CSV table of C-alpha atoms in Angstrom, one decimal:
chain,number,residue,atom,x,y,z
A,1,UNK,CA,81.5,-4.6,123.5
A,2,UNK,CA,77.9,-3.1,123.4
A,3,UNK,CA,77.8,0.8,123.3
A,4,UNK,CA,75.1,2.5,125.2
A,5,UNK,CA,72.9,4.7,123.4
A,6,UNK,CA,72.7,8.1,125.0
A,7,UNK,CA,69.1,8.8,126.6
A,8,UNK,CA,66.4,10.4,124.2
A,9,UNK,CA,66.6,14.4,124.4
A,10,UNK,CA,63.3,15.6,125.7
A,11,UNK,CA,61.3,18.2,123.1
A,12,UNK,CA,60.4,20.1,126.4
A,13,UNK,CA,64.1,20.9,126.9
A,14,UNK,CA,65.0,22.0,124.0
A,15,UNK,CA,63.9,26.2,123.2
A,16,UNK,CA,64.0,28.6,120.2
A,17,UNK,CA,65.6,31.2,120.7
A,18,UNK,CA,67.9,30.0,123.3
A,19,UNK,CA,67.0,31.0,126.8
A,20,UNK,CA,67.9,34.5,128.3
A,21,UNK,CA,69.1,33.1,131.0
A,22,UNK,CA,70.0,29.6,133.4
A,23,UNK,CA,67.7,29.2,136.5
A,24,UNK,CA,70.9,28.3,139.6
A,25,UNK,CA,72.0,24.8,140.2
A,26,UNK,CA,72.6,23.5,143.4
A,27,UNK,CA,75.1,24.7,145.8
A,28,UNK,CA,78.7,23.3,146.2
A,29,UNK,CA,79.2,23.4,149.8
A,30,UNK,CA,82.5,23.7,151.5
A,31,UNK,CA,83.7,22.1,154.5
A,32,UNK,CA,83.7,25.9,155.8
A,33,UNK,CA,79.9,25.6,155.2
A,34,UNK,CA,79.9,28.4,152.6
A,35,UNK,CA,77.3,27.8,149.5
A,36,UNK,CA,79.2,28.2,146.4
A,37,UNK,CA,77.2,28.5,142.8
A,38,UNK,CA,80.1,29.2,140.2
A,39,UNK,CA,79.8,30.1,136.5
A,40,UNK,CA,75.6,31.3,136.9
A,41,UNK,CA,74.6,32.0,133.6
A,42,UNK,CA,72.4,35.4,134.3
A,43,UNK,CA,71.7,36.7,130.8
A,44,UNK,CA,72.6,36.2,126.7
A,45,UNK,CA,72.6,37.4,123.8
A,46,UNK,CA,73.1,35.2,120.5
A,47,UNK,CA,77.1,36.6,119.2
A,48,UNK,CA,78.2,37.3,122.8
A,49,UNK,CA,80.0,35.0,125.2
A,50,UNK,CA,77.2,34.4,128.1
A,51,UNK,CA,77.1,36.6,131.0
A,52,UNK,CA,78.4,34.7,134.6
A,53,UNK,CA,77.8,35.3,137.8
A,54,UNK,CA,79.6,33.5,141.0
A,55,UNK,CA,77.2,34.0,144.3
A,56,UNK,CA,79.2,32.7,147.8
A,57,UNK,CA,76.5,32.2,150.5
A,58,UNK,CA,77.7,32.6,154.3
A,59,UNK,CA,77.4,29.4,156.5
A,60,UNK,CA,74.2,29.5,158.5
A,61,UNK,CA,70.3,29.6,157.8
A,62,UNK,CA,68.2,32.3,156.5
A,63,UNK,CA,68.2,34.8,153.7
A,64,UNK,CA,71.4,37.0,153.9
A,65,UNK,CA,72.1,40.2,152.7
A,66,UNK,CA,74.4,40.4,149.3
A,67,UNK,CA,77.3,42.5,147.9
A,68,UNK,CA,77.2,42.5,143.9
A,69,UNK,CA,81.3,42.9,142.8
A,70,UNK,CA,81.8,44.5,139.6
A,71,UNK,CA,85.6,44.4,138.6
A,72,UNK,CA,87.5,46.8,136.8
A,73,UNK,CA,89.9,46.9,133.7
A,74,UNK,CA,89.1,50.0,132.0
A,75,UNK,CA,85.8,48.3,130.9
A,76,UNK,CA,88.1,46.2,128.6
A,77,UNK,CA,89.5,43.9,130.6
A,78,UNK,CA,88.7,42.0,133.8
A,79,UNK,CA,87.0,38.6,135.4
A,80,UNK,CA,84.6,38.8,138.0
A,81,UNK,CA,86.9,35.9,139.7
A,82,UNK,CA,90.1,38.5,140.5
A,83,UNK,CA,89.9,41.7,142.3
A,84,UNK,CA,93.0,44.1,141.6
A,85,UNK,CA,96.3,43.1,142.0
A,86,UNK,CA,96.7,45.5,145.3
A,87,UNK,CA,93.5,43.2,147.0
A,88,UNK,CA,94.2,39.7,147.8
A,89,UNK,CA,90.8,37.5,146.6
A,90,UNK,CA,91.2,36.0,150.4
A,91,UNK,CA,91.1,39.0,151.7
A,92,UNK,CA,87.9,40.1,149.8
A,93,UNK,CA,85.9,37.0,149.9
A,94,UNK,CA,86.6,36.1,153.4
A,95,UNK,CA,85.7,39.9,154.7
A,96,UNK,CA,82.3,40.4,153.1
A,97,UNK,CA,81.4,36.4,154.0
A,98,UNK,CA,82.9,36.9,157.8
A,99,UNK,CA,80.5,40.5,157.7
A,100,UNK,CA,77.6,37.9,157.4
A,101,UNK,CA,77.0,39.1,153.5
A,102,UNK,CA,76.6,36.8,150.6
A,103,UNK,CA,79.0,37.6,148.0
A,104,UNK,CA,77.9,37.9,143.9
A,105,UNK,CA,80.4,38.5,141.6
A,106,UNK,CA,79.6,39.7,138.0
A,107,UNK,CA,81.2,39.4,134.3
A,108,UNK,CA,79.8,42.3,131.9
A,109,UNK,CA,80.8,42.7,128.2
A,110,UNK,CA,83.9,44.5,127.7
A,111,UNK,CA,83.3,47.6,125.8
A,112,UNK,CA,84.8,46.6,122.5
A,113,UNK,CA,82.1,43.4,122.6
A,114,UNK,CA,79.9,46.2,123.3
A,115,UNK,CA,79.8,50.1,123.7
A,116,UNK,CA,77.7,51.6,126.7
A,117,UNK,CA,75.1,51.0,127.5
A,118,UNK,CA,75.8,47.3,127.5
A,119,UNK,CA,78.0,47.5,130.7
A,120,UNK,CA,75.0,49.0,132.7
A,121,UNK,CA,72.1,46.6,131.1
A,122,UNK,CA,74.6,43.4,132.0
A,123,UNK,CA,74.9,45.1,135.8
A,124,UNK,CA,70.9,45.5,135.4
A,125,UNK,CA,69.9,41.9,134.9
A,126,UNK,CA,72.5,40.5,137.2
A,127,UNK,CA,70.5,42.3,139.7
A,128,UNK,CA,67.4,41.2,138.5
A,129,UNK,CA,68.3,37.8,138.2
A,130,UNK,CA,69.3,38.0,142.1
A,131,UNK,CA,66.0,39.0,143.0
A,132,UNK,CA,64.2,36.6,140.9
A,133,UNK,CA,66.3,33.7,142.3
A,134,UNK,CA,67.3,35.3,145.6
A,135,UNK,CA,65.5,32.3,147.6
A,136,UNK,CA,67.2,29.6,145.2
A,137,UNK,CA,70.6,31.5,146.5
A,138,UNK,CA,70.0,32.3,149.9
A,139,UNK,CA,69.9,35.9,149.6
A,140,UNK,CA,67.5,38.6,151.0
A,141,UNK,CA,66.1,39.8,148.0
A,142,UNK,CA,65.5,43.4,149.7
A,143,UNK,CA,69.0,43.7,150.9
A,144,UNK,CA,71.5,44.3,148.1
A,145,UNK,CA,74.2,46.5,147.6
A,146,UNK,CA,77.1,47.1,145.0
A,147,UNK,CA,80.7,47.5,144.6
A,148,UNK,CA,82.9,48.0,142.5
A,149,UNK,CA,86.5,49.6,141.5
A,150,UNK,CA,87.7,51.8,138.8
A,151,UNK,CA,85.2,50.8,135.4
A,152,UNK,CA,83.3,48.7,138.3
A,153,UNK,CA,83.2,51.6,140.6
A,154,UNK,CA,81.9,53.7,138.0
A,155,UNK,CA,78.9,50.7,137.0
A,156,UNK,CA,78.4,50.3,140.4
A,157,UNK,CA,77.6,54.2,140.8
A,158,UNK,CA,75.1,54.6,137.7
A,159,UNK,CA,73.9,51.4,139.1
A,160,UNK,CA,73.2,53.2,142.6
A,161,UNK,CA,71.8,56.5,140.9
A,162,UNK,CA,69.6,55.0,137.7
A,163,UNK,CA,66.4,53.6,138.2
A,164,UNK,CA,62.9,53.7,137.6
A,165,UNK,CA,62.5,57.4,138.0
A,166,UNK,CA,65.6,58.2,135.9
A,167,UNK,CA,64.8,60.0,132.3
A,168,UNK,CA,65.0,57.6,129.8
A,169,UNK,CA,65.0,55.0,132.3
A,170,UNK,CA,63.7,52.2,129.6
A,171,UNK,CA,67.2,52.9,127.8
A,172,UNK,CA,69.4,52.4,130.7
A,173,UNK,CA,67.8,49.6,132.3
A,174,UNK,CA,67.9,47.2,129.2
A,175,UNK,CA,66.1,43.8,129.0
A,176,UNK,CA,68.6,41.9,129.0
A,177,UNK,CA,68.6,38.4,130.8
A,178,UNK,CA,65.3,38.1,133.4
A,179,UNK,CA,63.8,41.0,131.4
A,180,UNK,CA,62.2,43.0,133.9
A,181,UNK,CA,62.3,43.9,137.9
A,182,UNK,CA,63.0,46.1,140.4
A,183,UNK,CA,67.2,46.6,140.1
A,184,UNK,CA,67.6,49.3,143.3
A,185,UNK,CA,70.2,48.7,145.1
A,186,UNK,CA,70.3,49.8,149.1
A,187,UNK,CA,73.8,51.4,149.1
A,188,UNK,CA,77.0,51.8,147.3
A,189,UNK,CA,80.7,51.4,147.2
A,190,UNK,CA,82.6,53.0,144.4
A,191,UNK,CA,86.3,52.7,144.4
A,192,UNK,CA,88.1,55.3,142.0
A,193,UNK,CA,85.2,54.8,139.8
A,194,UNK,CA,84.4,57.6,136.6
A,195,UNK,CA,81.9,60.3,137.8
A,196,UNK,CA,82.0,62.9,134.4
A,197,UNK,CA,83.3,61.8,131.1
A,198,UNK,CA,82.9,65.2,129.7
A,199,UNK,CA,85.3,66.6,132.8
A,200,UNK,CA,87.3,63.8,132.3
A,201,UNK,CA,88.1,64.4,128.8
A,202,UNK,CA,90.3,67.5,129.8
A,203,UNK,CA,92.4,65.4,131.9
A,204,UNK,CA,95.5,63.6,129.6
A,205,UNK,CA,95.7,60.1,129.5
A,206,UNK,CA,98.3,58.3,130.6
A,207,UNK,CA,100.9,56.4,127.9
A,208,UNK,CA,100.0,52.9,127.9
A,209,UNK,CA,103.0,50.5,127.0
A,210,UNK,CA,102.2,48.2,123.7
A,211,UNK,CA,100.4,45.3,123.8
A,212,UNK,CA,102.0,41.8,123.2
A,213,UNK,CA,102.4,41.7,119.1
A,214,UNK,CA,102.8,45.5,119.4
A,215,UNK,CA,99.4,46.6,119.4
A,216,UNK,CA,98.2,49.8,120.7
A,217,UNK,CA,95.9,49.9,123.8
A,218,UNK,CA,92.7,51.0,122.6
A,219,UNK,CA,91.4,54.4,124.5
A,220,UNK,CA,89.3,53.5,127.1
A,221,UNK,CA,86.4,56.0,127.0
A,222,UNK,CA,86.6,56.1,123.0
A,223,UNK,CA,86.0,52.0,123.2
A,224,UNK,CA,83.5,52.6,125.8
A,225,UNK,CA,81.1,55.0,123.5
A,226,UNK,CA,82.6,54.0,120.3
A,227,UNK,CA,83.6,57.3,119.6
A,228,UNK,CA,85.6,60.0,121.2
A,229,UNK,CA,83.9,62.3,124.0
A,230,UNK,CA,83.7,64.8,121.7
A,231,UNK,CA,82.3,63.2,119.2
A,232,UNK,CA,79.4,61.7,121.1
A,233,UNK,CA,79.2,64.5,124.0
A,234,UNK,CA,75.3,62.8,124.7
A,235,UNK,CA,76.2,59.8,125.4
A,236,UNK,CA,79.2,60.9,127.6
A,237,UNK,CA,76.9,62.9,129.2
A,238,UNK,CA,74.6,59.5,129.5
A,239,UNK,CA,77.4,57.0,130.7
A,240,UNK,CA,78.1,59.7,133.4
A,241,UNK,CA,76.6,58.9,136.8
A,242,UNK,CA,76.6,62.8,138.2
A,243,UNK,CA,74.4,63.0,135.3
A,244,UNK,CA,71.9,61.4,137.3
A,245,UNK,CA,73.1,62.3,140.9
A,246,UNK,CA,70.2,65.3,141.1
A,247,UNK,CA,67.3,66.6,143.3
A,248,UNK,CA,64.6,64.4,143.3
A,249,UNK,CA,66.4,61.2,142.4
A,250,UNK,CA,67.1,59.8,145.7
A,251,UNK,CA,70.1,57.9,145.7
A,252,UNK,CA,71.6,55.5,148.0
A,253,UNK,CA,74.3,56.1,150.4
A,254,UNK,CA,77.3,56.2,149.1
A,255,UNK,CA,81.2,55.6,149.6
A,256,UNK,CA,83.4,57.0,147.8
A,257,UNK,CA,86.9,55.9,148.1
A,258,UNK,CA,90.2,57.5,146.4
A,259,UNK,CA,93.6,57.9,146.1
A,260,UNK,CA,94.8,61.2,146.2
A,261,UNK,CA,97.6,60.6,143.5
A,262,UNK,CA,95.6,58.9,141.1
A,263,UNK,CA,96.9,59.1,137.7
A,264,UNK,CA,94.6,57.4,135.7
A,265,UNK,CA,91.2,58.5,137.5
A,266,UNK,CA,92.0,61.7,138.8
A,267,UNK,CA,90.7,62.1,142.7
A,268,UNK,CA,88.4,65.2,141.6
A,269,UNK,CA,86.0,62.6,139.9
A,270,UNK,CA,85.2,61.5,143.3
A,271,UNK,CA,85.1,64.9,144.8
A,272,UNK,CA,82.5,66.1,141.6
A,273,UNK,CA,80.2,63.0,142.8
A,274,UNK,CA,80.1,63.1,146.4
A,275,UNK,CA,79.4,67.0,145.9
A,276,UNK,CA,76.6,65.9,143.1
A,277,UNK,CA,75.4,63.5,145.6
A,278,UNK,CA,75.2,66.1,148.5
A,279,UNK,CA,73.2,68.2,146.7
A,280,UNK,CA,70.8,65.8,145.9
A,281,UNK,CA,70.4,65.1,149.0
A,282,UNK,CA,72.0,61.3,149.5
A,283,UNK,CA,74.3,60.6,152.7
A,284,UNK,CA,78.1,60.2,151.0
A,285,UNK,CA,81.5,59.4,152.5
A,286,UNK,CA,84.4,60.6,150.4
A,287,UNK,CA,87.5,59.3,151.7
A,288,UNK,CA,90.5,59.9,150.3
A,289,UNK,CA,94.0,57.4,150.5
A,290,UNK,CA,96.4,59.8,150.8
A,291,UNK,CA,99.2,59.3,148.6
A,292,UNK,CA,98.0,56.4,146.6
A,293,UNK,CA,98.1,55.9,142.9
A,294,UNK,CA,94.8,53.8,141.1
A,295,UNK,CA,94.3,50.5,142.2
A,296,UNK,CA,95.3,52.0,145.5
A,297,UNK,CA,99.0,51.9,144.5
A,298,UNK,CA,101.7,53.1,147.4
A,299,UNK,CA,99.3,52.5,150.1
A,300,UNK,CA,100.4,50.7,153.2
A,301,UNK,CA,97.1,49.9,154.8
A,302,UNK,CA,94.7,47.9,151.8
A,303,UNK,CA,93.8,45.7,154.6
A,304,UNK,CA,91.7,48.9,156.6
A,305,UNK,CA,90.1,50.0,152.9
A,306,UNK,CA,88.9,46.8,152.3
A,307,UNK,CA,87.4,46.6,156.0
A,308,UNK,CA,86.0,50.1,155.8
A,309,UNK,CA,84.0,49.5,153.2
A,310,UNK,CA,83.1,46.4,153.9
A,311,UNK,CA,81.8,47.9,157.3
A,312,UNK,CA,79.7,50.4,155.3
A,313,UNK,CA,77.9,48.0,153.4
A,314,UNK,CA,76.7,45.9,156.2
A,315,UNK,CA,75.6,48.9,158.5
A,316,UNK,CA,73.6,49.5,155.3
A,317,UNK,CA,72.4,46.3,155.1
A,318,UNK,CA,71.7,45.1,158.3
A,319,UNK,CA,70.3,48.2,159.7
């Protein structure tokens, strides 16, 4: 039996160092009509796993406005595939796609791959990479928003509130993936995300149980700045978004949304950013889920959160 050879690699395709990124393939399209690209390679780094990207395109022609969904998991955990356990992926998907918005969802190194500000460069060039291949995907490279809950809440706010004009802007933007670009964003959804590091720092931590093997769960702000608050209060101070919420900085609209009995993220970090927020001059929604823990935990209606905000983002977007 004769074995085929396989076809001669071409010099042109092979690069040194690797490339930053992986331009989109073609779309998988359902028999709902909706574009799928899975597993988008947006940006790497030589050590690190890549950085993916999923982008689900509404049925229909055009250029359509996109959500960007950052996940949570205490920046050490979470897939850009699953939302929380309280918010059915159906539910999710299917509300931003029937809003008429094209859906990206984002992986970003955890913080023990990496300690901030890797989190907010990763959120950085998935944006960028968007708007460089926004045509390739279908999307409107003018109208994009993000979203995110709990460690994606709070990504999702510095993403909203850092930019060009930001002090220090060079550090927080990073050059990561397509290595420069416009990353504004044209409003916000923040679900129980971190506002102030150093305020938080006063509020105890819950007891996490073991891991499996008996391992301890690492403390999530000391693995996100490789160090305690108090031993890096600068670069609490930096992963902070009110940091950045301030006169002259022009931020997006926002929605904030809480529960009231959050125990993990205490409710008064959204209240300390929407007032941040005020006072810089940005429209802000703070709404608060009365009686719910993180993760939106004890409330009866996730079904009218999820719609809310999904509301907000296309009046933003469509307007």
């Amino acid at each position: 039996m004769t074995q085929s050879l396989p076809a001669a690699i071409d010099p042109a395709d092979m690069t040194w160092p690797p490339p930053p990124f992986r331009t989109p393939v073609s779309a998988v399209v359902g028999a709902d009509g909706v574009r799928r690209f899975e597993g988008i390679t947006y940006a790497t780094s030589p050590g690190y796993r890549p950085r993916l990207l999923d982008v689900h395109v509404p049925a229909g022609e055009g250029l359509f406005p996109a959500v960007v969904w950052i996940h949570g998991g205490g920046w050490l955990d979470g897939d850009r595939r699953y939302p929380p356990p309280t918010v059915p992926v159906e539910l999710l998907h299917g509300s931003v796609l029937g809003a008429g918005l094209a859906l990206v969802s984002i992986d970003y190194r955890h913080s023990l791959e990496a300690p901030f500000p890797a989190q907010l460069h990763d959120v950085k060039a998935a944006i960028r990479y968007v708007r460089q291949f926004a045509t390739a995907l279908g999307i409107d490279p003018d109208r994009i928003a993000v979203w995110g809950e709990s460690a994606g809440g709070h990504l999702a706010a510095l993403a909203g509130v850092v930019g060009a004009h930001t002090p220090d802007a060079a550090e927080l933007e990073g050059t990561h993936g397509v290595g420069a670009g416009d990353t504004a964003v044209r409003a916000v959804v923040d679900w129980y995300g971190v506002s102030d590091l150093l305020t938080l720092a006063e509020h105890p931590m819950p007891a996490f149980p073991p891991m499996p093997g008996g391992a301890e769960f690492p403390d999530p702000y000391e693995a996100l700045l490789g160090a305690s608050v108090a031993e890096r209060p600068e670069l609490a101070r930096a992963a902070s978004p009110v940091t950045y919420a301030v006169e002259g900085s022009d931020p997006p609209p926002f929605l904030l949304v809480h529960g009231t009995l959050d125990g993990l993220v205490p409710y008064s970090q959204s209240e300390e950013l929407a007032a941040a927020l005020a006072k810089a001059g940005g429209e802000v929604v703070l709404t608060p889920v009365e009686g719910a823990d993180h993760i939106f935990l004890g409330s009866p209606d996730i079904d009218r959160i999820v719609t809310d905000s999904v509301a907000f983002l296309a009046r933003h977007l469509t307007a």
